[in-house]
Tab-separated table of C-alpha atoms and ligand atoms in Angstrom:
chain	number	residue	atom	x	y	z
G	204	MET	CA	3.515	-3.060	-21.412
G	205	SER	CA	0.247	-4.964	-21.130
G	206	TYR	CA	-0.961	-6.797	-18.054
G	207	GLU	CA	-3.385	-9.655	-17.531
G	208	GLN	CA	-4.663	-8.585	-14.092
G	209	LEU	CA	-3.647	-4.953	-13.715
G	210	ILE	CA	-4.922	-1.803	-15.379
G	211	VAL	CA	-2.128	0.754	-15.424
G	212	ASP	CA	-2.366	4.457	-16.267
G	213	GLN	CA	0.158	7.222	-15.920
G	214	GLU	CA	-1.405	10.634	-15.273
G	215	GLY	CA	1.405	13.188	-15.251
G	216	ASP	CA	3.862	12.002	-12.606
G	217	VAL	CA	1.243	9.789	-10.912
G	218	LEU	CA	1.105	6.053	-11.639
G	219	VAL	CA	-2.397	4.652	-11.155
G	220	ILE	CA	-2.522	0.886	-10.622
G	221	ARG	CA	-5.911	-0.830	-10.644
G	222	LEU	CA	-6.035	-4.448	-9.470
G	223	ASN	CA	-8.043	-6.261	-12.110
G	224	ASN	CA	-9.349	-9.643	-10.999
G	225	PRO	CA	-12.871	-8.313	-10.340
G	226	ASP	CA	-14.813	-11.602	-10.469
G	227	ARG	CA	-12.853	-12.603	-7.349
G	228	LEU	CA	-12.925	-9.158	-5.718
G	229	ASN	CA	-9.342	-8.635	-6.936
G	230	ALA	CA	-8.008	-11.588	-4.995
G	231	LEU	CA	-4.227	-11.733	-5.236
G	232	SER	CA	-3.699	-14.515	-7.746
G	233	PRO	CA	-0.116	-15.559	-8.556
G	234	VAL	CA	-0.428	-13.689	-11.879
G	235	LEU	CA	-1.646	-10.480	-10.233
G	236	THR	CA	1.004	-10.692	-7.507
G	237	ARG	CA	3.780	-11.289	-10.037
G	238	GLU	CA	2.613	-8.431	-12.250
G	239	LEU	CA	2.386	-6.079	-9.287
G	240	ILE	CA	5.893	-6.999	-8.123
G	241	GLY	CA	7.288	-6.281	-11.605
G	242	LEU	CA	5.446	-2.983	-11.992
G	243	LEU	CA	6.315	-1.648	-8.530
G	244	GLY	CA	9.975	-2.537	-9.099
G	245	GLU	CA	9.968	-0.505	-12.326
G	246	ALA	CA	8.084	2.399	-10.708
G	247	ARG	CA	10.594	2.542	-7.853
G	248	ASP	CA	13.409	3.253	-10.313
G	249	ASP	CA	11.452	5.498	-12.707
G	250	PRO	CA	12.072	9.223	-12.098
G	251	GLY	CA	8.887	9.936	-14.089
G	252	VAL	CA	6.824	8.357	-11.282
G	253	ARG	CA	6.568	10.623	-8.239
G	254	ALA	CA	3.429	9.162	-6.619
G	255	ILE	CA	1.477	5.912	-6.904
G	256	VAL	CA	-2.253	5.256	-6.472
G	257	LEU	CA	-3.383	1.675	-5.823
G	258	THR	CA	-7.057	0.819	-6.260
G	259	GLY	CA	-9.318	-2.005	-7.395
G	260	GLU	CA	-11.582	-2.658	-10.364
G	261	GLY	CA	-15.220	-3.467	-9.584
G	262	ARG	CA	-16.616	-3.707	-6.070
G	263	GLY	CA	-13.489	-5.018	-4.360
G	264	PHE	CA	-10.171	-3.471	-3.402
G	265	SER	CA	-8.737	-6.944	-2.759
G	266	ALA	CA	-10.095	-10.064	-1.033
G	267	GLY	CA	-6.616	-11.391	-0.225
G	268	ALA	CA	-5.108	-14.637	-1.445
G	269	ASP	CA	-6.887	-16.058	-4.465
G	270	LEU	CA	-8.188	-19.209	-2.814
G	271	SER	CA	-9.383	-20.615	-6.125
G	272	THR	CA	-5.814	-21.010	-7.357
G	273	LEU	CA	-5.031	-23.433	-4.527
G	274	GLN	CA	-8.261	-25.380	-4.761
G	275	GLU	CA	-6.743	-28.349	-6.575
G	276	PRO	CA	-4.397	-29.473	-3.769
G	277	TYR	CA	-6.954	-28.575	-1.069
G	278	LEU	CA	-9.728	-30.550	-2.760
G	279	LYS	CA	-7.383	-33.544	-2.761
G	280	GLY	CA	-6.782	-33.019	0.970
G	281	GLU	CA	-3.205	-31.930	0.371
G	282	ARG	CA	-1.460	-29.165	2.325
G	283	PRO	CA	0.531	-26.814	0.133
G	284	GLN	CA	3.595	-25.405	1.857
G	285	LEU	CA	2.368	-21.838	2.273
G	286	SER	CA	5.773	-20.480	3.323
G	287	VAL	CA	7.034	-21.052	-0.224
G	288	PHE	CA	4.053	-19.192	-1.642
G	289	LEU	CA	4.476	-16.327	0.862
G	290	ARG	CA	8.229	-15.925	0.399
G	291	ASP	CA	7.900	-15.922	-3.349
G	292	GLY	CA	4.890	-13.578	-3.406
G	293	TYR	CA	3.829	-11.251	-0.607
G	294	ASN	CA	7.248	-11.145	1.042
G	295	LYS	CA	8.571	-9.624	-2.181
G	296	LEU	CA	5.511	-7.497	-2.898
G	297	ILE	CA	4.931	-5.743	0.428
G	298	PRO	CA	8.464	-4.265	0.806
G	299	LEU	CA	8.125	-2.787	-2.676
G	300	LEU	CA	5.319	-0.605	-1.282
G	301	THR	CA	6.975	0.306	2.006
G	302	ASP	CA	10.495	0.769	0.610
G	303	THR	CA	9.683	2.631	-2.576
G	304	PRO	CA	10.761	6.249	-2.158
G	305	LYS	CA	7.501	7.315	-3.823
G	306	PRO	CA	4.348	8.035	-1.763
G	307	VAL	CA	1.733	5.309	-2.233
G	308	ILE	CA	-1.959	6.073	-1.757
G	309	ALA	CA	-4.478	3.254	-1.363
G	310	ALA	CA	-7.799	4.348	-2.841
G	311	ILE	CA	-9.927	1.692	-1.177
G	312	ASN	CA	-12.968	1.329	-3.374
G	313	GLY	CA	-14.706	-1.640	-1.752
G	314	VAL	CA	-14.241	-4.983	-0.044
G	315	VAL	CA	-10.903	-5.652	1.657
G	316	ALA	CA	-9.937	-8.986	3.225
G	317	GLY	CA	-6.900	-11.016	4.266
G	318	ALA	CA	-3.726	-10.131	2.412
G	319	GLY	CA	-5.735	-7.404	0.642
G	320	ASN	CA	-5.854	-5.690	4.018
G	321	SER	CA	-2.081	-6.151	4.352
G	322	LEU	CA	-1.670	-4.589	0.923
G	323	ALA	CA	-3.672	-1.528	1.988
G	324	LEU	CA	-1.754	-1.329	5.271
G	325	ALA	CA	1.566	-1.266	3.403
G	326	CYS	CA	0.483	1.902	1.574
G	327	ASP	CA	1.418	5.290	3.038
G	328	ILE	CA	-2.036	6.905	3.021
G	329	ARG	CA	-5.365	5.086	2.943
G	330	ILE	CA	-8.516	6.784	1.650
G	331	ALA	CA	-11.672	4.679	1.707
G	332	ALA	CA	-14.951	4.957	-0.152
G	333	GLU	CA	-17.980	5.016	2.158
G	334	SER	CA	-19.013	1.553	0.960
G	335	ALA	CA	-15.626	-0.039	1.711
G	336	SER	CA	-15.449	-2.790	4.313
G	337	PHE	CA	-12.535	-4.526	5.965
G	338	SER	CA	-11.901	-7.988	7.397
G	339	THR	CA	-8.651	-9.617	8.442
G	340	ALA	CA	-10.268	-12.915	7.325
G	341	PHE	CA	-7.222	-15.123	7.979
G	342	VAL	CA	-8.539	-16.789	11.127
G	343	LYS	CA	-11.737	-17.756	9.311
G	344	ILE	CA	-9.675	-20.134	7.206
G	345	GLY	CA	-7.459	-21.208	10.093
G	346	LEU	CA	-4.457	-19.055	9.236
G	347	ILE	CA	-2.508	-16.300	10.947
G	348	PRO	CA	-2.327	-12.795	9.455
G	349	ASP	CA	0.420	-12.645	6.837
G	350	ALA	CA	1.775	-10.349	4.122
G	351	GLY	CA	2.960	-8.042	6.926
G	352	SER	CA	-0.345	-7.761	8.798
G	353	CYS	CA	1.250	-8.943	12.083
G	354	TYR	CA	3.674	-6.017	11.693
G	355	PHE	CA	1.309	-3.341	10.405
G	356	LEU	CA	-1.915	-3.950	12.330
G	357	PRO	CA	-0.636	-3.231	15.893
G	358	ARG	CA	1.356	-0.265	14.620
G	359	VAL	CA	-1.640	1.222	12.850
G	360	VAL	CA	-4.479	0.538	15.315
G	361	GLY	CA	-2.655	-0.494	18.530
G	362	THR	CA	-2.135	-3.996	19.898
G	363	ALA	CA	-5.527	-4.367	21.633
G	364	LYS	CA	-7.524	-3.432	18.541
G	365	ALA	CA	-5.200	-5.444	16.303
G	366	LEU	CA	-5.879	-8.543	18.399
G	367	GLU	CA	-9.626	-7.940	18.248
G	368	LEU	CA	-9.544	-7.503	14.471
G	369	ALA	CA	-7.265	-10.495	13.931
G	370	LEU	CA	-8.957	-12.903	16.352
G	371	LEU	CA	-12.582	-12.157	15.473
G	372	SER	CA	-12.187	-11.140	11.829
G	373	ASP	CA	-15.471	-9.249	11.997
G	374	LYS	CA	-16.372	-7.003	9.112
G	375	VAL	CA	-15.456	-3.370	9.844
G	376	ASP	CA	-17.295	-0.636	7.948
G	377	SER	CA	-15.583	2.496	6.645
G	378	ALA	CA	-16.808	4.736	9.498
G	379	THR	CA	-15.323	2.339	12.066
G	380	ALA	CA	-12.144	2.020	9.999
G	381	LEU	CA	-11.774	5.798	10.198
G	382	GLU	CA	-12.501	5.839	13.923
G	383	ILE	CA	-9.812	3.238	14.728
G	384	GLY	CA	-7.252	4.755	12.356
G	385	LEU	CA	-7.263	1.938	9.807
G	386	VAL	CA	-7.851	4.619	7.152
G	387	SER	CA	-7.248	8.341	7.372
G	388	ARG	CA	-10.131	9.578	5.197
G	389	VAL	CA	-13.548	8.319	4.119
G	390	VAL	CA	-15.182	9.942	1.103
G	391	PRO	CA	-18.367	9.368	-0.927
G	392	ASP	CA	-17.894	6.490	-3.367
G	393	ASP	CA	-18.193	8.686	-6.451
G	394	THR	CA	-15.448	11.077	-5.317
G	395	LEU	CA	-12.868	8.486	-4.257
G	396	MET	CA	-10.691	8.656	-7.366
G	397	LYS	CA	-10.969	12.435	-7.575
G	398	GLU	CA	-9.730	12.726	-3.982
G	399	ALA	CA	-6.987	10.159	-4.566
G	400	MET	CA	-5.819	11.938	-7.719
G	401	GLU	CA	-5.832	15.361	-6.057
G	402	LEU	CA	-3.795	14.036	-3.168
G	403	SER	CA	-1.339	12.077	-5.317
G	404	THR	CA	-0.910	14.950	-7.794
G	405	ARG	CA	-0.119	17.234	-4.886
G	406	LEU	CA	2.388	14.727	-3.477
G	407	ALA	CA	3.948	14.342	-6.938
G	408	THR	CA	4.866	18.033	-6.972
G	409	MET	CA	6.597	17.815	-3.593
G	410	PRO	CA	10.280	17.018	-2.854
G	411	THR	CA	10.212	13.331	-3.794
G	412	ALA	CA	13.600	12.484	-2.269
G	413	ALA	CA	12.589	13.980	1.092
G	414	ILE	CA	9.346	11.979	0.951
G	415	GLY	CA	11.285	8.751	0.341
G	416	LEU	CA	13.750	9.517	3.135
G	417	THR	CA	10.867	10.411	5.485
G	418	LYS	CA	9.145	7.087	4.772
G	419	ARG	CA	12.330	5.152	5.437
G	420	THR	CA	13.372	7.031	8.564
G	421	LEU	CA	9.922	6.913	10.178
G	422	ARG	CA	9.755	3.173	9.646
G	423	GLU	CA	13.269	2.564	10.955
G	424	ALA	CA	12.480	4.682	14.044
G	425	GLY	CA	9.918	2.057	15.119
G	426	GLY	CA	12.801	-0.191	16.212
G	427	LEU	CA	15.179	2.454	17.608
G	428	SER	CA	15.634	4.446	20.835
G	429	LEU	CA	15.063	8.219	20.809
G	430	GLU	CA	18.824	8.832	20.808
G	431	ASP	CA	19.428	6.420	17.925
G	432	THR	CA	16.499	7.901	16.021
G	433	MET	CA	17.935	11.404	16.332
G	434	GLU	CA	21.333	10.135	15.192
G	435	ARG	CA	19.637	8.541	12.188
G	436	GLU	CA	17.734	11.770	11.508
G	437	ALA	CA	21.010	13.695	11.530
G	438	ASP	CA	22.568	11.314	8.959
G	439	VAL	CA	19.518	11.233	6.724
G	440	GLN	CA	19.075	14.998	6.940
G	441	ASP	CA	22.445	15.358	5.214
G	442	GLN	CA	21.056	13.328	2.328
G	443	ALA	CA	17.893	15.462	2.152
G	444	ALA	CA	19.909	18.671	2.387
G	445	ALA	CA	22.065	17.563	-0.562
G	446	THR	CA	19.071	17.508	-2.940
G	447	ASP	CA	18.262	20.260	-5.449
G	448	ASP	CA	14.764	20.362	-3.982
G	449	HIS	CA	16.080	21.399	-0.568
G	450	LEU	CA	17.976	24.304	-2.111
G	451	GLU	CA	14.929	25.247	-4.181
G	452	GLY	CA	12.670	25.105	-1.114
G	453	VAL	CA	14.868	27.443	0.904
G	454	LEU	CA	15.464	29.845	-2.018
G	455	ALA	CA	11.733	29.942	-2.815
G	456	PHE	CA	10.990	30.807	0.804
G	457	LEU	CA	13.619	33.558	0.889
G	458	GLU	CA	12.474	34.953	-2.472
G	459	LYS	CA	8.796	34.762	-1.424
G	460	ARG	CA	7.724	32.658	-4.433
G	461	PRO	CA	6.190	29.170	-4.828
G	462	ALA	CA	8.819	26.418	-4.948
G	463	GLN	CA	9.232	24.372	-8.130
G	464	PHE	CA	10.364	20.969	-6.930
G	465	LYS	CA	11.875	18.608	-9.500
G	466	GLY	CA	12.005	15.433	-7.405
G	467	ARG	CA	15.777	15.314	-7.131
A	784	T3D	O1	-4.007	-20.129	1.598
A	784	T3D	C1	-3.262	-19.253	1.140
A	784	T3D	O2	-3.366	-18.933	-0.056
A	784	T3D	C2	-2.240	-18.523	2.019
A	784	T3D	C3	-2.332	-17.069	2.018
A	784	T3D	C4	-3.214	-16.412	2.768
A	784	T3D	C5	-3.400	-14.952	2.672
A	784	T3D	C6	-4.838	-14.547	2.762
A	784	T3D	O3	-5.172	-13.522	2.223
A	784	T3D	S1	-5.886	-15.570	3.599
A	784	T3D	C7	-7.451	-14.795	3.381
A	784	T3D	C8	-8.001	-15.058	2.031
A	784	T3D	N1	-9.247	-14.345	1.825
A	784	T3D	C9	-10.373	-14.750	2.356
A	784	T3D	O4	-10.461	-15.742	3.046
A	784	T3D	C10	-11.595	-13.938	1.993
A	784	T3D	C11	-12.560	-14.810	1.222
A	784	T3D	N2	-13.697	-14.018	0.796
A	784	T3D	C12	-14.698	-13.696	1.634
A	784	T3D	O5	-14.747	-14.036	2.792
A	784	T3D	C13	-15.812	-12.896	1.034
A	784	T3D	O6	-15.760	-13.039	-0.361
A	784	T3D	C14	-15.700	-11.383	1.382
A	784	T3D	C15	-16.035	-11.164	2.858
A	784	T3D	C16	-14.297	-10.837	1.082
A	784	T3D	C17	-16.713	-10.586	0.528
A	784	T3D	O7	-17.985	-11.186	0.643
A	784	T3D	P1	-19.136	-10.792	-0.388
A	784	T3D	O8	-20.382	-11.443	0.096
A	784	T3D	O9	-19.151	-9.326	-0.577
A	784	T3D	O10	-18.675	-11.412	-1.803
A	784	T3D	P2	-18.699	-12.975	-2.238
A	784	T3D	O11	-19.987	-13.281	-2.883
A	784	T3D	O12	-18.253	-13.835	-1.126
A	784	T3D	O13	-17.509	-12.956	-3.330
A	784	T3D	C18	-17.735	-12.545	-4.666
A	784	T3D	C19	-16.969	-13.499	-5.562
A	784	T3D	O14	-15.575	-13.362	-5.277
A	784	T3D	C20	-17.315	-14.952	-5.270
A	784	T3D	O15	-17.218	-15.651	-6.510
A	784	T3D	P3	-18.593	-16.211	-7.248
A	784	T3D	O16	-19.297	-17.040	-6.241
A	784	T3D	O17	-19.337	-14.936	-7.599
A	784	T3D	O18	-18.047	-16.938	-8.434
A	784	T3D	C21	-16.199	-15.398	-4.371
A	784	T3D	O19	-15.934	-16.780	-4.438
A	784	T3D	C22	-15.025	-14.620	-4.963
A	784	T3D	N3	-13.967	-14.439	-3.961
A	784	T3D	C23	-14.027	-13.660	-2.862
A	784	T3D	N4	-12.895	-13.736	-2.193
A	784	T3D	C24	-12.098	-14.581	-2.881
A	784	T3D	C25	-12.781	-15.031	-4.017
A	784	T3D	N5	-12.237	-15.896	-4.890
A	784	T3D	C26	-10.991	-16.317	-4.620
A	784	T3D	N6	-10.267	-15.925	-3.562
A	784	T3D	C27	-10.779	-15.060	-2.666
A	784	T3D	N7	-10.032	-14.641	-1.626
């Protein structure tokens, strides 16, 4: 399958997706968004994909909505109905990252802004290159955070910091991003992909079903009481315990040997 604005490689069980609209810092054009939705849908159902790395080509991770694609109506003073654009694009894209049972690592290689920040926030683990920088950006063009940022930001950095980031939209460097928990690791630029591949390769050898169930249950717990969360854990644990990988994990422990997980 060939793509206009994605570069896609499969390395073992790891799918590496590189956003490829570099002249616009990988802004999320309709083409790029559509291609990403299609690819993530296929990856979700592909047993040969057990981890996903998302990164950007050039000096950007993603600068958010591709503002050039909407310039025609704006230059005429028209107001496109953004809800249509959001529901057809980001509102389909973002759940494909959060709901996929595969771990998704954002290898943040450079500039992040607007919905590009939402995209990174929807990934499970964020590693940033030292030169990466972050901006919510929305308010600078008179918009509210979208593509899930209103959901993710307070959960990731806390409400007070989320408000500061969203209202001021100041540029945040990678050291600050690490300090406030926006990313969990910062690495030298030239080792970013090595780190991301090591991490994703490791995750791809782990019990994939348990990883998917963990993602889902942790997210659901955000809206539940402790009692309801433990009930949910009990139900989901039955599903995890029914996998071959659970049996293999216990047997490997008892037999004092490394486990060979198959992802099922
Ligand atoms: O309206 C809707 O579509 C609704 C949806 C909204 C969701 C959103 O994501 S809203 C937020 C959209 N994003 C932005 O507003 C960010 C716009 N970009 C910037 O503010 C700056 O580019 C950055 C702070 C991200 C980076 O600055 P810098 O100085 O490192 O780079 P630059 O020179 O500004 O950008 C390099 C090129 O990328 C430049 O093109 P040129 O002049 O070399 O031909 C610039 O126009 C282009 N570019 C950057 N961001 C976008 C973009 N082109 C289209 N869309 C972009 N978002």
